[in-house]
Coordinates of C-alpha atoms and ligand atoms in Angstrom, one line a residue:
M1 CA -12.3 -5.7 -15.5
R2 CA -13.2 -4.8 -11.8
F3 CA -10.7 -4.7 -9.1
L4 CA -10.9 -5.1 -5.4
I5 CA -7.5 -3.7 -3.9
T6 CA -6.6 -4.3 -0.3
T7 CA -3.9 -3.1 2.4
P8 CA -3.3 -5.1 5.4
I9 CA -5.3 -3.8 8.4
Y10 CA -3.1 -1.8 10.6
Y11 CA -2.6 -2.6 14.5
V12 CA -4.3 0.0 16.5
N13 CA -1.4 -0.8 19.0
D14 CA 0.8 1.4 17.0
K15 CA 0.6 4.8 15.7
P16 CA 0.7 5.3 11.7
H17 CA 4.3 5.5 10.5
I18 CA 5.7 5.6 7.1
G19 CA 5.9 1.9 6.9
H20 CA 2.1 1.9 7.1
A21 CA 1.8 5.0 4.7
Y22 CA 3.9 3.2 2.2
T23 CA 1.6 0.4 1.7
T24 CA -1.8 2.3 1.9
L25 CA -0.1 5.0 -0.5
A26 CA 0.7 2.3 -2.8
A27 CA -2.9 0.9 -2.8
D28 CA -4.3 4.4 -3.2
V29 CA -1.9 5.1 -6.3
L30 CA -2.7 1.9 -8.0
T31 CA -6.5 2.6 -7.5
R32 CA -6.2 6.0 -9.0
F33 CA -4.2 4.6 -12.0
L34 CA -6.7 1.8 -12.8
R35 CA -9.7 4.5 -12.3
N36 CA -7.9 6.7 -15.0
Q37 CA -7.9 3.6 -17.3
G38 CA -11.4 3.5 -16.8
K39 CA -11.6 0.4 -14.5
E40 CA -13.8 -0.1 -11.7
V41 CA -12.0 -0.4 -8.4
F42 CA -12.9 -0.8 -4.6
F43 CA -10.3 0.0 -2.2
L44 CA -10.4 -1.5 1.2
T45 CA -8.2 -0.6 4.2
G46 CA -8.7 -0.4 8.0
T47 CA -7.7 -1.4 11.5
D48 CA -6.9 -4.6 13.4
E49 CA -8.2 -4.2 16.8
H50 CA -8.2 -7.5 18.7
G51 CA -5.5 -9.3 20.9
S52 CA -4.1 -9.2 24.3
K53 CA -1.5 -6.6 23.7
I54 CA -4.3 -4.1 22.8
A55 CA -6.1 -5.1 25.9
Q56 CA -2.9 -4.4 28.0
S57 CA -2.3 -1.0 26.4
A58 CA -5.9 0.0 27.3
K59 CA -5.5 -1.3 30.8
K60 CA -2.1 0.8 31.3
L61 CA -4.2 3.9 30.3
G62 CA -7.0 3.1 32.3
I63 CA -9.6 2.9 29.4
S64 CA -11.6 0.2 27.9
P65 CA -10.2 -1.7 24.9
K66 CA -12.8 -0.4 22.7
V67 CA -12.2 3.4 23.7
F68 CA -8.5 2.6 23.0
C69 CA -9.3 1.3 19.6
D70 CA -11.7 4.1 18.8
K71 CA -8.9 6.6 19.5
N72 CA -6.1 4.8 17.8
S73 CA -8.1 3.7 14.6
R74 CA -8.9 7.5 14.3
L75 CA -5.2 8.3 14.2
F76 CA -4.9 5.8 11.1
K77 CA -8.0 7.5 9.3
N78 CA -6.5 11.1 10.0
A79 CA -3.1 10.3 8.5
W80 CA -4.6 8.8 5.4
E81 CA -6.8 12.1 5.2
N82 CA -3.8 14.0 5.4
L83 CA -2.0 12.2 2.8
N84 CA -5.1 12.4 0.5
I85 CA -5.7 8.8 0.5
K86 CA -9.1 8.0 -0.8
Y87 CA -10.2 4.5 0.5
D88 CA -13.8 3.1 -0.3
F89 CA -14.2 1.6 3.0
F90 CA -12.3 1.5 6.2
I91 CA -12.9 -1.8 8.0
R92 CA -12.3 -2.3 11.7
T93 CA -12.3 -5.7 13.4
T94 CA -14.6 -4.6 16.0
D95 CA -17.3 -3.8 13.4
A96 CA -20.4 -5.7 14.5
K97 CA -20.7 -6.9 10.8
H98 CA -17.2 -8.1 10.7
E99 CA -17.6 -10.1 13.8
E100 CA -20.7 -11.8 12.4
N101 CA -19.0 -12.7 9.5
V102 CA -15.9 -14.3 11.3
K103 CA -18.5 -16.3 13.3
S104 CA -20.2 -17.4 10.4
F105 CA -17.1 -18.4 8.4
L106 CA -15.8 -20.5 11.4
N107 CA -19.2 -22.2 12.0
K108 CA -18.8 -23.1 8.3
L109 CA -15.4 -24.8 9.0
K110 CA -16.8 -26.5 11.9
E111 CA -19.9 -27.7 9.9
K112 CA -17.6 -29.1 7.3
N113 CA -15.7 -30.9 10.0
I114 CA -12.4 -29.5 9.0
L115 CA -11.2 -28.1 12.5
Y116 CA -10.0 -30.5 15.3
K117 CA -9.4 -30.1 18.9
K118 CA -5.9 -30.7 20.2
N119 CA -3.8 -29.9 23.4
Y120 CA -1.4 -27.3 22.7
E121 CA 1.9 -26.5 24.5
G122 CA 3.9 -23.5 23.1
L123 CA 6.0 -20.5 23.7
Y124 CA 3.8 -17.5 23.0
C125 CA 5.2 -14.2 22.4
I126 CA 2.6 -11.6 23.4
E127 CA 4.1 -8.9 21.1
C128 CA 3.9 -10.9 18.1
E129 CA 0.6 -12.6 19.1
K130 CA 2.1 -16.0 17.8
F131 CA 3.6 -19.1 18.9
L132 CA 7.3 -19.3 18.3
T133 CA 9.4 -22.3 17.9
E134 CA 12.8 -22.8 19.8
K135 CA 14.6 -22.4 16.4
E136 CA 13.2 -18.9 16.3
L137 CA 14.3 -17.7 19.5
F138 CA 17.6 -15.9 20.3
N139 CA 19.1 -16.6 23.6
G140 CA 15.7 -17.9 24.7
K141 CA 14.1 -14.7 23.7
C142 CA 11.8 -13.4 20.8
R143 CA 14.2 -11.9 18.1
D144 CA 12.0 -9.1 17.1
H145 CA 10.8 -8.0 20.7
N146 CA 13.7 -9.1 22.7
I147 CA 11.3 -10.7 25.5
R148 CA 11.0 -14.1 26.7
P149 CA 7.8 -15.9 25.4
T150 CA 5.6 -17.5 27.8
K151 CA 4.7 -20.9 28.1
V152 CA 1.2 -21.5 27.2
L153 CA -0.8 -24.9 27.5
E154 CA -4.1 -24.9 26.2
K155 CA -6.8 -26.9 24.4
N156 CA -7.4 -25.5 21.2
Y157 CA -9.2 -25.8 17.8
F158 CA -6.7 -26.5 15.0
F159 CA -6.7 -25.8 11.3
P160 CA -5.3 -28.7 9.3
L161 CA -2.9 -26.4 7.3
K162 CA -0.9 -29.5 6.1
D163 CA -3.8 -30.8 3.9
F164 CA -3.8 -27.7 1.9
L165 CA -0.2 -27.1 1.3
K166 CA 0.0 -29.0 -1.9
K167 CA -3.1 -27.2 -3.4
I168 CA -1.6 -23.9 -2.4
E169 CA 1.8 -24.8 -4.0
D170 CA 0.2 -25.6 -7.2
L171 CA -2.0 -22.2 -7.1
I172 CA 1.2 -20.3 -6.6
K173 CA 3.2 -22.4 -9.4
T174 CA 0.4 -21.8 -11.9
E175 CA 0.1 -18.3 -11.1
E176 CA -3.6 -18.7 -10.2
L177 CA -2.4 -17.1 -7.2
K178 CA 0.2 -14.7 -8.5
I179 CA 2.9 -13.7 -5.9
E180 CA 5.2 -10.7 -6.8
P181 CA 8.0 -9.9 -7.0
E182 CA 9.7 -13.4 -7.9
S183 CA 11.7 -13.4 -4.7
A184 CA 8.4 -13.3 -2.7
K185 CA 7.1 -16.2 -4.8
K186 CA 10.3 -18.1 -4.1
E187 CA 10.2 -17.5 -0.4
A188 CA 6.4 -18.7 -0.3
L189 CA 7.4 -21.8 -2.2
G190 CA 10.4 -22.5 0.0
L191 CA 8.2 -22.0 3.2
I192 CA 5.8 -24.9 1.7
R193 CA 8.6 -27.0 0.7
Q194 CA 10.1 -26.7 4.2
G195 CA 6.6 -27.8 5.7
L196 CA 4.4 -26.0 8.0
D197 CA 2.6 -27.0 10.8
D198 CA -1.3 -27.1 11.4
F199 CA -2.3 -23.8 13.5
S200 CA -4.6 -23.2 16.2
I201 CA -7.4 -20.8 15.3
S202 CA -8.5 -20.0 18.7
R203 CA -7.2 -18.9 22.0
R204 CA -8.3 -19.6 25.6
K205 CA -5.9 -16.9 27.1
V206 CA -6.9 -14.0 24.8
R207 CA -9.9 -12.4 26.1
W208 CA -10.3 -9.1 24.1
G209 CA -11.2 -10.9 20.8
I210 CA -14.2 -12.6 19.0
K211 CA -15.8 -15.3 20.8
L212 CA -15.9 -18.5 19.2
P213 CA -19.4 -19.3 18.1
F214 CA -19.3 -22.8 19.1
D215 CA -17.0 -22.6 22.1
K216 CA -17.4 -19.3 24.1
S217 CA -14.6 -20.2 26.3
Q218 CA -12.3 -19.3 23.4
T219 CA -11.6 -16.4 21.0
V220 CA -10.7 -16.5 17.4
Y221 CA -6.9 -16.2 16.9
V222 CA -6.1 -12.6 15.8
W223 CA -4.6 -13.6 12.6
V224 CA -7.7 -15.4 11.2
D225 CA -10.0 -12.6 12.6
A226 CA -7.8 -10.1 10.7
L227 CA -7.3 -12.0 7.4
L228 CA -11.1 -12.1 7.2
N229 CA -11.5 -8.5 6.9
Y230 CA -10.8 -8.9 3.2
I231 CA -14.0 -10.8 2.5
T232 CA -16.0 -8.9 5.1
G233 CA -15.4 -5.6 3.3
D234 CA -18.0 -3.1 3.8
G235 CA -20.3 -5.6 5.2
S236 CA -22.5 -5.8 2.3
K237 CA -23.4 -8.8 0.5
K238 CA -22.8 -7.2 -2.8
F239 CA -19.2 -6.7 -1.6
K240 CA -18.4 -10.4 -1.4
Q241 CA -20.2 -11.3 -4.8
Y242 CA -19.3 -8.2 -6.7
W243 CA -15.9 -7.4 -5.3
W244 CA -14.5 -10.3 -3.9
E245 CA -15.9 -13.4 -6.0
N246 CA -16.1 -11.5 -9.3
G247 CA -13.2 -9.1 -9.0
Y248 CA -9.8 -9.3 -9.6
V249 CA -8.3 -9.3 -6.2
I250 CA -5.0 -7.7 -5.3
H251 CA -3.3 -7.8 -1.7
I252 CA -0.6 -5.4 -1.1
L253 CA 1.6 -6.2 1.9
G254 CA 5.0 -5.9 3.3
K255 CA 7.4 -8.9 3.6
D256 CA 7.1 -9.6 7.2
I257 CA 3.5 -10.8 6.9
L258 CA 4.2 -12.9 3.6
K259 CA 3.4 -16.3 5.6
F260 CA 0.0 -15.4 6.7
H261 CA -1.1 -14.1 3.2
T262 CA 0.4 -16.4 0.8
I263 CA -0.1 -19.7 2.8
Y264 CA -2.7 -19.4 5.8
W265 CA -5.0 -17.2 4.0
P266 CA -5.5 -19.2 0.8
A267 CA -5.8 -22.3 2.9
L268 CA -8.6 -20.8 5.0
L269 CA -10.5 -19.9 1.7
I270 CA -9.9 -23.0 -0.1
A271 CA -11.4 -24.8 3.1
A272 CA -14.4 -22.7 3.2
G273 CA -15.0 -23.1 -0.5
I274 CA -14.1 -19.5 -1.5
K275 CA -12.2 -18.1 -4.2
V276 CA -8.6 -17.2 -3.5
P277 CA -7.2 -13.7 -4.1
N278 CA -5.5 -13.3 -7.7
Q279 CA -2.6 -11.6 -6.8
E280 CA -0.4 -10.4 -3.8
F281 CA 2.2 -7.9 -4.0
I282 CA 4.8 -8.0 -1.4
H283 CA 7.0 -4.8 -0.9
G284 CA 10.0 -4.3 1.0
F285 CA 11.0 -2.5 4.2
F286 CA 12.3 0.9 5.2
T287 CA 15.1 1.3 7.5
V288 CA 15.9 4.7 8.9
N289 CA 19.5 5.5 8.8
G290 CA 20.4 1.8 8.5
Q291 CA 18.3 0.8 11.5
K292 CA 14.8 -1.1 11.6
M293 CA 12.1 1.4 12.4
S294 CA 10.6 0.7 15.7
K295 CA 8.8 2.2 18.8
T296 CA 11.7 0.9 21.0
L297 CA 14.2 2.5 19.0
R298 CA 12.2 5.7 18.9
N299 CA 13.2 6.3 15.2
T300 CA 9.6 5.9 13.5
I301 CA 8.8 8.6 11.1
D302 CA 5.3 10.1 11.6
P303 CA 3.7 10.6 7.9
N304 CA 1.8 13.7 9.3
N305 CA 5.0 15.6 10.1
L306 CA 6.2 14.9 6.5
V307 CA 2.7 16.3 5.2
E308 CA 3.2 19.4 7.5
K309 CA 6.6 19.9 6.2
F310 CA 6.4 19.2 2.4
G311 CA 2.6 19.0 1.6
A312 CA 0.5 15.9 0.9
D313 CA 1.4 15.5 -2.9
A314 CA 5.3 15.9 -2.0
T315 CA 5.1 13.4 0.7
R316 CA 3.3 11.0 -1.5
Y317 CA 6.2 11.4 -4.1
L318 CA 9.0 11.4 -1.6
L319 CA 7.8 8.0 -0.1
L320 CA 7.1 6.2 -3.4
S321 CA 10.3 7.4 -5.1
Q322 CA 12.8 6.2 -2.4
F323 CA 13.4 2.8 -4.1
P324 CA 11.9 0.2 -6.1
F325 CA 8.6 -1.1 -4.5
G326 CA 9.8 -4.8 -4.0
Q327 CA 13.0 -4.1 -2.5
D328 CA 14.2 -2.8 1.0
G329 CA 15.6 0.7 1.2
D330 CA 17.0 2.9 3.8
I331 CA 15.6 6.4 4.5
K332 CA 17.6 9.4 5.4
E333 CA 15.2 12.4 6.3
E334 CA 17.6 14.9 5.2
N335 CA 17.6 13.4 1.7
F336 CA 13.8 14.4 1.5
V337 CA 14.6 18.0 1.3
K338 CA 17.2 17.5 -1.5
K339 CA 14.9 15.3 -3.4
Y340 CA 12.0 17.8 -2.8
N341 CA 14.3 20.6 -4.1
S342 CA 15.7 18.7 -7.2
D343 CA 12.8 16.7 -8.5
L344 CA 9.8 18.9 -7.4
A345 CA 10.9 22.5 -7.0
N346 CA 13.5 22.7 -9.8
G347 CA 12.2 19.8 -12.0
L348 CA 8.5 19.6 -12.3
G349 CA 7.5 23.0 -10.7
N350 CA 10.0 24.9 -12.5
L351 CA 9.2 23.3 -15.8
I352 CA 5.8 24.3 -15.4
A353 CA 6.4 27.7 -14.4
R354 CA 8.8 28.2 -17.5
I355 CA 6.4 26.8 -19.9
L356 CA 3.5 28.7 -18.9
T357 CA 5.5 31.9 -18.9
L358 CA 6.7 31.4 -22.3
L359 CA 3.2 30.8 -23.4
L360 CA 1.9 33.7 -22.0
L361 CA 4.7 35.9 -23.3
A362 CA 3.7 34.5 -27.0
K363 CA 0.2 35.2 -26.1
Y364 CA -0.6 31.7 -27.1
D365 CA -4.2 30.7 -27.0
L366 CA -4.1 27.9 -24.4
Q367 CA -7.8 26.8 -25.3
N368 CA -6.8 26.2 -29.0
P369 CA -3.3 24.7 -29.5
K370 CA -2.0 26.0 -32.7
Y371 CA -0.3 22.9 -34.0
R372 CA -0.1 19.3 -33.6
A373 CA 3.0 18.3 -31.9
D374 CA 5.5 17.0 -34.2
K375 CA 6.3 13.5 -35.2
K376 CA 9.4 13.0 -33.0
I377 CA 7.6 14.6 -29.8
L378 CA 4.6 12.1 -30.5
E379 CA 6.9 9.4 -30.6
M380 CA 9.0 10.1 -27.6
V381 CA 5.9 10.6 -25.7
K382 CA 4.3 7.5 -26.8
G383 CA 7.3 5.5 -25.6
I384 CA 7.2 7.1 -22.2
D385 CA 3.5 6.6 -21.9
E386 CA 3.7 2.7 -23.0
G387 CA 6.8 2.2 -20.4
Y388 CA 4.8 4.1 -17.7
K389 CA 1.6 2.0 -18.2
K390 CA 3.5 -1.2 -18.1
Y391 CA 5.3 -0.3 -15.0
M392 CA 2.0 0.9 -13.2
G393 CA 0.3 -2.3 -14.1
N394 CA 3.1 -4.2 -12.3
L395 CA 3.2 -2.0 -9.2
K396 CA 6.8 -0.8 -10.4
F397 CA 6.0 2.9 -9.0
Y398 CA 9.6 3.8 -8.8
E399 CA 10.2 3.0 -12.2
A400 CA 6.9 4.5 -13.6
L401 CA 8.1 7.8 -11.7
K402 CA 11.5 7.6 -13.4
E403 CA 9.6 7.7 -16.9
I404 CA 7.6 10.6 -16.0
W405 CA 10.9 12.3 -14.8
K406 CA 12.5 11.3 -18.2
L407 CA 9.8 13.4 -19.9
I408 CA 10.1 16.3 -17.6
D409 CA 13.9 16.4 -18.1
Y410 CA 13.6 16.1 -21.8
C411 CA 11.2 19.1 -21.9
N412 CA 13.7 21.4 -19.7
K413 CA 16.5 20.2 -22.2
Y414 CA 14.2 21.1 -25.1
I415 CA 13.4 24.8 -23.8
N416 CA 17.3 25.2 -23.1
E417 CA 18.3 24.2 -26.7
N418 CA 15.4 25.7 -28.6
K419 CA 15.4 29.2 -26.7
P420 CA 11.9 29.8 -27.6
W421 CA 12.1 33.3 -25.9
E422 CA 14.3 34.3 -28.7
L423 CA 12.2 32.8 -31.4
I424 CA 9.1 34.4 -30.2
K425 CA 10.5 37.7 -31.5
T426 CA 12.2 36.4 -34.7
N427 CA 10.5 33.4 -35.7
K428 CA 6.7 33.3 -34.6
K429 CA 5.8 30.2 -36.5
K430 CA 8.6 28.1 -35.2
S431 CA 8.1 29.2 -31.7
D432 CA 4.5 28.4 -31.9
Q433 CA 5.4 24.9 -33.1
I434 CA 7.8 24.6 -30.1
L435 CA 5.2 25.9 -27.6
S436 CA 2.6 23.5 -29.1
N437 CA 5.0 20.6 -28.6
L438 CA 5.5 21.6 -24.9
L439 CA 2.0 22.0 -24.3
Y440 CA 1.3 18.3 -25.7
C441 CA 4.1 17.2 -23.2
I442 CA 2.6 19.1 -20.2
F443 CA -0.7 17.6 -20.9
K444 CA 0.7 14.1 -20.8
I445 CA 2.6 14.9 -17.7
V446 CA -0.6 16.1 -16.0
E447 CA -2.2 12.8 -16.8
L448 CA 0.8 10.5 -15.8
I449 CA 1.4 12.3 -12.4
S450 CA -2.2 12.3 -11.3
P451 CA -2.2 8.9 -9.3
F452 CA 0.9 10.2 -7.5
L453 CA 0.4 13.9 -7.2
P454 CA -3.4 14.3 -7.5
V455 CA -3.7 17.9 -6.5
T456 CA -0.6 19.3 -8.2
S457 CA -2.0 17.6 -11.4
E458 CA -5.5 19.5 -10.9
K459 CA -3.5 22.6 -10.1
I460 CA -1.6 22.7 -13.3
R461 CA -4.7 21.8 -15.2
N462 CA -6.4 25.0 -13.8
Q463 CA -3.2 27.0 -14.4
L464 CA -3.6 26.0 -18.2
K465 CA -7.1 27.0 -18.3
S466 CA -6.8 30.5 -16.4
G467 CA -3.3 31.3 -17.5
K468 CA -2.4 32.3 -14.0
L469 CA 1.1 31.1 -12.9
E470 CA 1.3 29.8 -9.3
I471 CA 4.5 28.2 -7.8
L472 CA 3.7 24.7 -7.2
F473 CA 6.7 23.6 -5.0
P474 CA 8.6 26.4 -3.3
R475 CA 12.2 25.8 -2.9
M476 CA 13.2 24.8 0.4
G477 CA 16.4 25.9 2.4
A478 CA 18.9 23.3 3.7
S479 CA 17.9 24.3 7.2
Y480 CA 14.6 22.3 7.0
Ligands
MSP1 N1 -2.4 -6.2 11.6 C1 -1.2 -7.1 10.7 C2 -1.8 -7.1 9.3 C3 -3.1 -7.9 9.2 S1 -3.7 -8.1 7.6 C4 -4.8 -9.2 7.6 C5 -0.1 -6.0 10.7 N2 -0.3 -4.8 10.8 S2 1.0 -3.7 11.1 O1 0.4 -2.4 11.3 O2 2.0 -4.2 11.9 O3 1.7 -3.6 9.5 C6 0.9 -3.4 8.4 C7 1.7 -3.0 7.3 O4 2.7 -2.2 7.5 C8 2.5 -4.4 6.5 O5 2.2 -4.3 5.1 C9 3.9 -4.1 7.0 O6 4.6 -4.7 6.1 C10 4.0 -2.6 7.0 N3 5.3 -2.0 7.4 C11 5.4 -2.1 8.8 N4 6.7 -1.6 8.9 C12 7.2 -1.3 7.7 C13 8.4 -0.7 7.4 N5 9.3 -0.4 8.3 N6 8.6 -0.5 6.2 C14 7.7 -0.8 5.3 N7 6.5 -1.3 5.6 C15 6.3 -1.8 6.8 O7 0.8 -6.7 10.2

């Protein structure tokens, strides 16, 4: 089976923070895991670059919106490079090919007579880039941005969302569109039951956007523009046929944008006669010291700083091992050092150093394992391997990491109990069997960690080949 894995495309108005990194890392880890299983995968990510907020930010800096987008889009690319995230294509909504695809998609809806024109008066929050209902306000202000929305009166083109709700409900219920975890599925079905209004797909007020092909006085609503990135992909015809239409499509996203992905997006696709995604996985939110992470609170954590401090592999581990993927969780930066020391320096790093030291001491021929691992070890590893695969396939990264660390802890205990350093002198045969067992376990660990810690995995492989010991994760002092 071939897979298309996507992240949301990130707003260039913000700088990359660990919330963005979390979604992108998850997609990267899943991609690497599936490739290890011999699957074909296309991994798509990118940046969302239109809307008045972006035009305003550029104006403040005295530069054109395009220059602003070029600069900020690069920040995301750099952050992903630092985290060793390997996507297949990085889409930008200002790419000419994407703009062309958006226009032809809207032309298609127009030709099918799906869109209608209507006067629209609403309260528009420029920060959310969306209309808010009275109910959604708090003291007349947007709850998320604490600003008063502006009253906007426009004649817009509307998309008849209501006509598609029943169909979407069926797709979700039958799992033709699989929404995970269960709580997110319930939320999507709840929104449908409550009833949702038709939405306007164009804006007269927003100038920095893609012009509507059949009415140049309007631009395409940023969310429609952004969602369409998933079918534009790298802009090739092959992408649409090979990856979208014939692939198993998985969207990974955070819970704040559930409505757009689970309801608006499938509706647009059904209307245009295009296949809907197969699966959407909705993850939770990071708070920092109990508070929502936001620019205004100045508590955003820059993934680049973490990489500088801990290295790419450790940062990848630290972010994905915080809490189960579908849930919310709180981050305390000082816990990163503790976790780094306990799991990576003392856990994995120390284990590899211990085993390699023992192998060298015993003059064990690393190229030719002496014995097959014994039955008990084979069964234990098989159990771990099965658990790991099940979790990874369901994007349960936190649980999958726990399985790997079970094996690491087992090996550390196994060494303590069997004391091979003594047996090397007294019972060579027994010590060789123990070392063969440990070598078997390391090879398994190397395989299982590779989607999370690709560089470390490679380093261990090389150490096993060359027999040269190298510290993988130096311990960090508390002052860090
Ligand atoms: N541009 C839209 C997406 C359009 S996709 C068709 C957008 N961008 S975003 O930059 O604001 O957010 C992108 C992703 O980062 C979302 O999946 C969002 O949930 C995630 N996160 C943003 N803040 C987060 C946390 N504090 N914690 C975890 N994830 C967070 O929305």
